[in-house]
Amino acid sequence: MAMDYSSAENSRIFHPSTAEAAASVSGSAAVAACAAMAFFYVAILYSPTLILRLPPPASLDSFMIRRFACAVVSSIASVIACILLLGQGKFDDFPSILGVLGIRSDHLWNSVVLPLLLTSLLYAGSFVSKTWKLISSKKEEGGENFCYGLEICGQRFMDWVCAHARNVMAWRNYVVAPFTEELVFRACMIPLLLCGGFGTYTIIFLSPVFFSLAHLNHFLELYCQQRYCFMKAFLIVGLQLGYTVIFGWYASFFFIRTGNLIPPIVAHIFCNVMGLPVLWSRRTKGTATVAAAAGLICFLWLLFPATNPDMYNDSRDGCNCWHRYCSWN
C-alpha cells in the first residue's frame, strides 16, 4: 500500500527524504553498498594488526576490546554512508535520520516486551527441557519445598548474571554483536535495498545473505588459526550460517514490518542467550518435542498480530508497514 505523503503531517518526519532517495539510489548501487558494508564490518576486525601494525593483544580481554572498538567504528561508518546515499546530505533534522534507521522512542515498552514474548515461543522446547532438568536436580538433592526451589533458581540466576557481567565474551554476544550487527545489517542495509526498488519479500529473504557472509571469517579462524580439520570447520560454520540466515529472515521481517530497530535487537540478544532451540530431549520423554511444536504453531499464529506496526511506530501515515514499498495485503 503506497503512502500519500501529502495527506498527513507526521509523514514529514522522514518519509520525504526516503521518497527522494528512492529515485536517487539504483538497485545495483544499493547492493554494492550493502556488500561493502558487510565486507568492511569483517575486514576492520583485522586492521589493528594488519594495517595499524599494533602488537598482538596480551589477553583475550584486550583482543575482544579491540574488536569491540572496530565494530563500533564500522557501524558508525555504515550509518554515515547510508545517510549520504539515502538523503544525499539533505536531511534537515536529526529525527529524520533516526527515523530512517528505525531508531525511535515511541512504543518503547511494546518494542521490548512483545518481541521477547513472541521469540520465546520458538524456545518452548528449551524451556521445558530446562525446567525438567531443574526439577530432576531438585529431586536428586532431596529438596521438596517449593519456596526453597524458587530460592535456588533465583540464586543460580544471580550467579549467572554476575559471572557473565565479568565475561568479555558475554559482552560480545549480548551487547556489542546484537547492537552493531542489527544497526549495520538491518537499519542501514534494508532502507538502501528498499529504496533501490527491491520488493519487500525479496529483501526479507535476500538481505540475510550479507549477514551470513559476514560470518565466513569464522571458517578461516577455525581452519587457519585453531587448526580444525577442513570438514569440521566447514560443518561448524555451515550450521552457523544456516542459523544466521533463518534468524536474518526473522529480524529483517521485524524491522520492515515495524520500522523499529529495537525488536530485532531484542530478538538477537534473546537468541544469543538461549542458543539453538531444543527440539528433542531424551530426558523429557517427548514433552520437549510437543512443547516445541506447540510453540511453533503459536508463533506462526501470532506473528502478524504481534508485529502490528501500530504497536511499534507512530510515523506510518496509514501504511501497513513503515516503508512505502511494503505491501502486506
JSON list of N, CA, C and O in Angstrom, two decimals, residues 150-185:
[
{"chain": "A", "resi": 150, "resn": "LEU", "atom": "N", "xyz": [12.46, -22.16, 44.46]},
{"chain": "A", "resi": 150, "resn": "LEU", "atom": "CA", "xyz": [12.50, -20.83, 43.87]},
{"chain": "A", "resi": 150, "resn": "LEU", "atom": "C", "xyz": [13.72, -20.05, 44.33]},
{"chain": "A", "resi": 150, "resn": "LEU", "atom": "O", "xyz": [14.33, -19.31, 43.55]},
{"chain": "A", "resi": 151, "resn": "GLU", "atom": "N", "xyz": [14.07, -20.23, 45.57]},
{"chain": "A", "resi": 151, "resn": "GLU", "atom": "CA", "xyz": [15.26, -19.54, 46.10]},
{"chain": "A", "resi": 151, "resn": "GLU", "atom": "C", "xyz": [16.52, -20.02, 45.40]},
{"chain": "A", "resi": 151, "resn": "GLU", "atom": "O", "xyz": [17.40, -19.22, 45.05]},
{"chain": "A", "resi": 152, "resn": "ILE", "atom": "N", "xyz": [16.60, -21.33, 45.14]},
{"chain": "A", "resi": 152, "resn": "ILE", "atom": "CA", "xyz": [17.76, -21.88, 44.43]},
{"chain": "A", "resi": 152, "resn": "ILE", "atom": "C", "xyz": [17.82, -21.34, 43.01]},
{"chain": "A", "resi": 152, "resn": "ILE", "atom": "O", "xyz": [18.88, -20.97, 42.50]},
{"chain": "A", "resi": 153, "resn": "CYS", "atom": "N", "xyz": [16.65, -21.28, 42.35]},
{"chain": "A", "resi": 153, "resn": "CYS", "atom": "CA", "xyz": [16.59, -20.74, 40.98]},
{"chain": "A", "resi": 153, "resn": "CYS", "atom": "C", "xyz": [17.06, -19.29, 40.95]},
{"chain": "A", "resi": 153, "resn": "CYS", "atom": "O", "xyz": [17.82, -18.89, 40.06]},
{"chain": "A", "resi": 154, "resn": "GLY", "atom": "N", "xyz": [16.58, -18.50, 41.92]},
{"chain": "A", "resi": 154, "resn": "GLY", "atom": "CA", "xyz": [16.98, -17.11, 41.98]},
{"chain": "A", "resi": 154, "resn": "GLY", "atom": "C", "xyz": [18.46, -16.95, 42.22]},
{"chain": "A", "resi": 154, "resn": "GLY", "atom": "O", "xyz": [19.12, -16.09, 41.60]},
{"chain": "A", "resi": 155, "resn": "GLN", "atom": "N", "xyz": [19.01, -17.80, 43.08]},
{"chain": "A", "resi": 155, "resn": "GLN", "atom": "CA", "xyz": [20.44, -17.73, 43.38]},
{"chain": "A", "resi": 155, "resn": "GLN", "atom": "C", "xyz": [21.27, -18.10, 42.16]},
{"chain": "A", "resi": 155, "resn": "GLN", "atom": "O", "xyz": [22.27, -17.45, 41.83]},
{"chain": "A", "resi": 156, "resn": "ARG", "atom": "N", "xyz": [20.83, -19.14, 41.45]},
{"chain": "A", "resi": 156, "resn": "ARG", "atom": "CA", "xyz": [21.55, -19.55, 40.24]},
{"chain": "A", "resi": 156, "resn": "ARG", "atom": "C", "xyz": [21.49, -18.47, 39.17]},
{"chain": "A", "resi": 156, "resn": "ARG", "atom": "O", "xyz": [22.47, -18.24, 38.44]},
{"chain": "A", "resi": 157, "resn": "PHE", "atom": "N", "xyz": [20.35, -17.82, 39.05]},
{"chain": "A", "resi": 157, "resn": "PHE", "atom": "CA", "xyz": [20.22, -16.75, 38.07]},
{"chain": "A", "resi": 157, "resn": "PHE", "atom": "C", "xyz": [21.15, -15.59, 38.39]},
{"chain": "A", "resi": 157, "resn": "PHE", "atom": "O", "xyz": [21.82, -15.05, 37.50]},
{"chain": "A", "resi": 158, "resn": "MET", "atom": "N", "xyz": [21.22, -15.20, 39.66]},
{"chain": "A", "resi": 158, "resn": "MET", "atom": "CA", "xyz": [22.11, -14.11, 40.05]},
{"chain": "A", "resi": 158, "resn": "MET", "atom": "C", "xyz": [23.57, -14.49, 39.84]},
{"chain": "A", "resi": 158, "resn": "MET", "atom": "O", "xyz": [24.38, -13.65, 39.41]},
{"chain": "A", "resi": 159, "resn": "ASP", "atom": "N", "xyz": [23.90, -15.75, 40.12]},
{"chain": "A", "resi": 159, "resn": "ASP", "atom": "CA", "xyz": [25.27, -16.21, 39.86]},
{"chain": "A", "resi": 159, "resn": "ASP", "atom": "C", "xyz": [25.59, -16.13, 38.38]},
{"chain": "A", "resi": 159, "resn": "ASP", "atom": "O", "xyz": [26.71, -15.75, 37.98]},
{"chain": "A", "resi": 160, "resn": "TRP", "atom": "N", "xyz": [24.60, -16.49, 37.54]},
{"chain": "A", "resi": 160, "resn": "TRP", "atom": "CA", "xyz": [24.79, -16.44, 36.08]},
{"chain": "A", "resi": 160, "resn": "TRP", "atom": "C", "xyz": [25.01, -15.00, 35.63]},
{"chain": "A", "resi": 160, "resn": "TRP", "atom": "O", "xyz": [25.90, -14.72, 34.82]},
{"chain": "A", "resi": 161, "resn": "VAL", "atom": "N", "xyz": [24.21, -14.07, 36.16]},
{"chain": "A", "resi": 161, "resn": "VAL", "atom": "CA", "xyz": [24.34, -12.66, 35.78]},
{"chain": "A", "resi": 161, "resn": "VAL", "atom": "C", "xyz": [25.70, -12.11, 36.19]},
{"chain": "A", "resi": 161, "resn": "VAL", "atom": "O", "xyz": [26.38, -11.44, 35.40]},
{"chain": "A", "resi": 162, "resn": "CYS", "atom": "N", "xyz": [26.11, -12.40, 37.41]},
{"chain": "A", "resi": 162, "resn": "CYS", "atom": "CA", "xyz": [27.39, -11.88, 37.89]},
{"chain": "A", "resi": 162, "resn": "CYS", "atom": "C", "xyz": [28.56, -12.45, 37.09]},
{"chain": "A", "resi": 162, "resn": "CYS", "atom": "O", "xyz": [29.51, -11.73, 36.76]},
{"chain": "A", "resi": 163, "resn": "ALA", "atom": "N", "xyz": [28.48, -13.75, 36.77]},
{"chain": "A", "resi": 163, "resn": "ALA", "atom": "CA", "xyz": [29.56, -14.37, 36.01]},
{"chain": "A", "resi": 163, "resn": "ALA", "atom": "C", "xyz": [29.65, -13.77, 34.61]},
{"chain": "A", "resi": 163, "resn": "ALA", "atom": "O", "xyz": [30.75, -13.50, 34.10]},
{"chain": "A", "resi": 164, "resn": "HIS", "atom": "N", "xyz": [28.51, -13.54, 33.96]},
{"chain": "A", "resi": 164, "resn": "HIS", "atom": "CA", "xyz": [28.52, -13.00, 32.60]},
{"chain": "A", "resi": 164, "resn": "HIS", "atom": "C", "xyz": [28.86, -11.51, 32.57]},
{"chain": "A", "resi": 164, "resn": "HIS", "atom": "O", "xyz": [29.37, -11.02, 31.56]},
{"chain": "A", "resi": 165, "resn": "ALA", "atom": "N", "xyz": [28.58, -10.80, 33.65]},
{"chain": "A", "resi": 165, "resn": "ALA", "atom": "CA", "xyz": [28.92, -9.38, 33.69]},
{"chain": "A", "resi": 165, "resn": "ALA", "atom": "C", "xyz": [30.43, -9.16, 33.65]},
{"chain": "A", "resi": 165, "resn": "ALA", "atom": "O", "xyz": [30.90, -8.12, 33.19]},
{"chain": "A", "resi": 166, "resn": "ARG", "atom": "N", "xyz": [31.17, -10.15, 34.09]},
{"chain": "A", "resi": 166, "resn": "ARG", "atom": "CA", "xyz": [32.63, -10.06, 34.08]},
{"chain": "A", "resi": 166, "resn": "ARG", "atom": "C", "xyz": [33.26, -10.79, 32.90]},
{"chain": "A", "resi": 166, "resn": "ARG", "atom": "O", "xyz": [34.48, -10.86, 32.80]},
{"chain": "A", "resi": 167, "resn": "ASN", "atom": "N", "xyz": [32.44, -11.34, 32.03]},
{"chain": "A", "resi": 167, "resn": "ASN", "atom": "CA", "xyz": [32.91, -12.15, 30.91]},
{"chain": "A", "resi": 167, "resn": "ASN", "atom": "C", "xyz": [32.89, -11.32, 29.63]},
{"chain": "A", "resi": 167, "resn": "ASN", "atom": "O", "xyz": [31.83, -10.88, 29.19]},
{"chain": "A", "resi": 168, "resn": "VAL", "atom": "N", "xyz": [34.04, -11.13, 29.02]},
{"chain": "A", "resi": 168, "resn": "VAL", "atom": "CA", "xyz": [34.13, -10.30, 27.83]},
{"chain": "A", "resi": 168, "resn": "VAL", "atom": "C", "xyz": [33.37, -10.93, 26.66]},
{"chain": "A", "resi": 168, "resn": "VAL", "atom": "O", "xyz": [32.81, -10.23, 25.81]},
{"chain": "A", "resi": 169, "resn": "MET", "atom": "N", "xyz": [33.31, -12.26, 26.61]},
{"chain": "A", "resi": 169, "resn": "MET", "atom": "CA", "xyz": [32.56, -12.92, 25.54]},
{"chain": "A", "resi": 169, "resn": "MET", "atom": "C", "xyz": [31.05, -12.70, 25.71]},
{"chain": "A", "resi": 169, "resn": "MET", "atom": "O", "xyz": [30.31, -12.66, 24.71]},
{"chain": "A", "resi": 170, "resn": "ALA", "atom": "N", "xyz": [30.61, -12.58, 26.94]},
{"chain": "A", "resi": 170, "resn": "ALA", "atom": "CA", "xyz": [29.20, -12.28, 27.17]},
{"chain": "A", "resi": 170, "resn": "ALA", "atom": "C", "xyz": [28.87, -10.88, 26.65]},
{"chain": "A", "resi": 170, "resn": "ALA", "atom": "O", "xyz": [27.80, -10.67, 26.06]},
{"chain": "A", "resi": 171, "resn": "TRP", "atom": "N", "xyz": [29.75, -9.93, 26.86]},
{"chain": "A", "resi": 171, "resn": "TRP", "atom": "CA", "xyz": [29.55, -8.58, 26.32]},
{"chain": "A", "resi": 171, "resn": "TRP", "atom": "C", "xyz": [29.51, -8.62, 24.80]},
{"chain": "A", "resi": 171, "resn": "TRP", "atom": "O", "xyz": [28.73, -7.89, 24.16]},
{"chain": "A", "resi": 172, "resn": "ARG", "atom": "N", "xyz": [30.33, -9.48, 24.21]},
{"chain": "A", "resi": 172, "resn": "ARG", "atom": "CA", "xyz": [30.32, -9.62, 22.75]},
{"chain": "A", "resi": 172, "resn": "ARG", "atom": "C", "xyz": [28.99, -10.18, 22.27]},
{"chain": "A", "resi": 172, "resn": "ARG", "atom": "O", "xyz": [28.39, -9.65, 21.32]},
{"chain": "A", "resi": 173, "resn": "ASN", "atom": "N", "xyz": [28.53, -11.26, 22.90]},
{"chain": "A", "resi": 173, "resn": "ASN", "atom": "CA", "xyz": [27.34, -11.97, 22.42]},
{"chain": "A", "resi": 173, "resn": "ASN", "atom": "C", "xyz": [26.04, -11.25, 22.75]},
{"chain": "A", "resi": 173, "resn": "ASN", "atom": "O", "xyz": [25.08, -11.35, 21.98]},
{"chain": "A", "resi": 174, "resn": "TYR", "atom": "N", "xyz": [26.01, -10.53, 23.86]},
{"chain": "A", "resi": 174, "resn": "TYR", "atom": "CA", "xyz": [24.74, -9.98, 24.33]},
{"chain": "A", "resi": 174, "resn": "TYR", "atom": "C", "xyz": [24.64, -8.46, 24.20]},
{"chain": "A", "resi": 174, "resn": "TYR", "atom": "O", "xyz": [23.56, -7.91, 24.40]},
{"chain": "A", "resi": 175, "resn": "VAL", "atom": "N", "xyz": [25.74, -7.79, 23.85]},
{"chain": "A", "resi": 175, "resn": "VAL", "atom": "CA", "xyz": [25.69, -6.33, 23.75]},
{"chain": "A", "resi": 175, "resn": "VAL", "atom": "C", "xyz": [26.26, -5.87, 22.40]},
{"chain": "A", "resi": 175, "resn": "VAL", "atom": "O", "xyz": [25.53, -5.33, 21.55]},
{"chain": "A", "resi": 176, "resn": "VAL", "atom": "N", "xyz": [27.55, -6.07, 22.20]},
{"chain": "A", "resi": 176, "resn": "VAL", "atom": "CA", "xyz": [28.21, -5.49, 21.03]},
{"chain": "A", "resi": 176, "resn": "VAL", "atom": "C", "xyz": [27.69, -6.08, 19.73]},
{"chain": "A", "resi": 176, "resn": "VAL", "atom": "O", "xyz": [27.31, -5.34, 18.81]},
{"chain": "A", "resi": 177, "resn": "ALA", "atom": "N", "xyz": [27.67, -7.40, 19.62]},
{"chain": "A", "resi": 177, "resn": "ALA", "atom": "CA", "xyz": [27.22, -8.04, 18.38]},
{"chain": "A", "resi": 177, "resn": "ALA", "atom": "C", "xyz": [25.76, -7.71, 18.04]},
{"chain": "A", "resi": 177, "resn": "ALA", "atom": "O", "xyz": [25.48, -7.31, 16.91]},
{"chain": "A", "resi": 178, "resn": "PRO", "atom": "N", "xyz": [24.83, -7.87, 18.98]},
{"chain": "A", "resi": 178, "resn": "PRO", "atom": "CA", "xyz": [23.43, -7.55, 18.62]},
{"chain": "A", "resi": 178, "resn": "PRO", "atom": "C", "xyz": [23.24, -6.10, 18.18]},
{"chain": "A", "resi": 178, "resn": "PRO", "atom": "O", "xyz": [22.55, -5.84, 17.18]},
{"chain": "A", "resi": 179, "resn": "PHE", "atom": "N", "xyz": [23.83, -5.15, 18.88]},
{"chain": "A", "resi": 179, "resn": "PHE", "atom": "CA", "xyz": [23.60, -3.74, 18.55]},
{"chain": "A", "resi": 179, "resn": "PHE", "atom": "C", "xyz": [24.29, -3.35, 17.25]},
{"chain": "A", "resi": 179, "resn": "PHE", "atom": "O", "xyz": [23.68, -2.70, 16.39]},
{"chain": "A", "resi": 180, "resn": "THR", "atom": "N", "xyz": [25.55, -3.72, 17.09]},
{"chain": "A", "resi": 180, "resn": "THR", "atom": "CA", "xyz": [26.27, -3.30, 15.88]},
{"chain": "A", "resi": 180, "resn": "THR", "atom": "C", "xyz": [25.78, -4.06, 14.65]},
{"chain": "A", "resi": 180, "resn": "THR", "atom": "O", "xyz": [25.62, -3.46, 13.57]},
{"chain": "A", "resi": 181, "resn": "GLU", "atom": "N", "xyz": [25.52, -5.34, 14.78]},
{"chain": "A", "resi": 181, "resn": "GLU", "atom": "CA", "xyz": [25.07, -6.12, 13.62]},
{"chain": "A", "resi": 181, "resn": "GLU", "atom": "C", "xyz": [23.68, -5.69, 13.17]},
{"chain": "A", "resi": 181, "resn": "GLU", "atom": "O", "xyz": [23.43, -5.56, 11.96]},
{"chain": "A", "resi": 182, "resn": "GLU", "atom": "N", "xyz": [22.77, -5.45, 14.10]},
{"chain": "A", "resi": 182, "resn": "GLU", "atom": "CA", "xyz": [21.44, -5.02, 13.70]},
{"chain": "A", "resi": 182, "resn": "GLU", "atom": "C", "xyz": [21.47, -3.61, 13.11]},
{"chain": "A", "resi": 182, "resn": "GLU", "atom": "O", "xyz": [20.72, -3.29, 12.19]},
{"chain": "A", "resi": 183, "resn": "LEU", "atom": "N", "xyz": [22.35, -2.76, 13.63]},
{"chain": "A", "resi": 183, "resn": "LEU", "atom": "CA", "xyz": [22.46, -1.41, 13.09]},
{"chain": "A", "resi": 183, "resn": "LEU", "atom": "C", "xyz": [22.97, -1.45, 11.66]},
{"chain": "A", "resi": 183, "resn": "LEU", "atom": "O", "xyz": [22.43, -0.75, 10.78]},
{"chain": "A", "resi": 184, "resn": "VAL", "atom": "N", "xyz": [23.96, -2.28, 11.38]},
{"chain": "A", "resi": 184, "resn": "VAL", "atom": "CA", "xyz": [24.54, -2.33, 10.04]},
{"chain": "A", "resi": 184, "resn": "VAL", "atom": "C", "xyz": [23.67, -3.13, 9.09]},
{"chain": "A", "resi": 184, "resn": "VAL", "atom": "O", "xyz": [23.30, -2.67, 8.00]},
{"chain": "A", "resi": 185, "resn": "PHE", "atom": "N", "xyz": [23.32, -4.37, 9.49]},
{"chain": "A", "resi": 185, "resn": "PHE", "atom": "CA", "xyz": [22.69, -5.31, 8.57]},
{"chain": "A", "resi": 185, "resn": "PHE", "atom": "C", "xyz": [21.18, -5.14, 8.47]},
{"chain": "A", "resi": 185, "resn": "PHE", "atom": "O", "xyz": [20.57, -5.68, 7.55]}
]
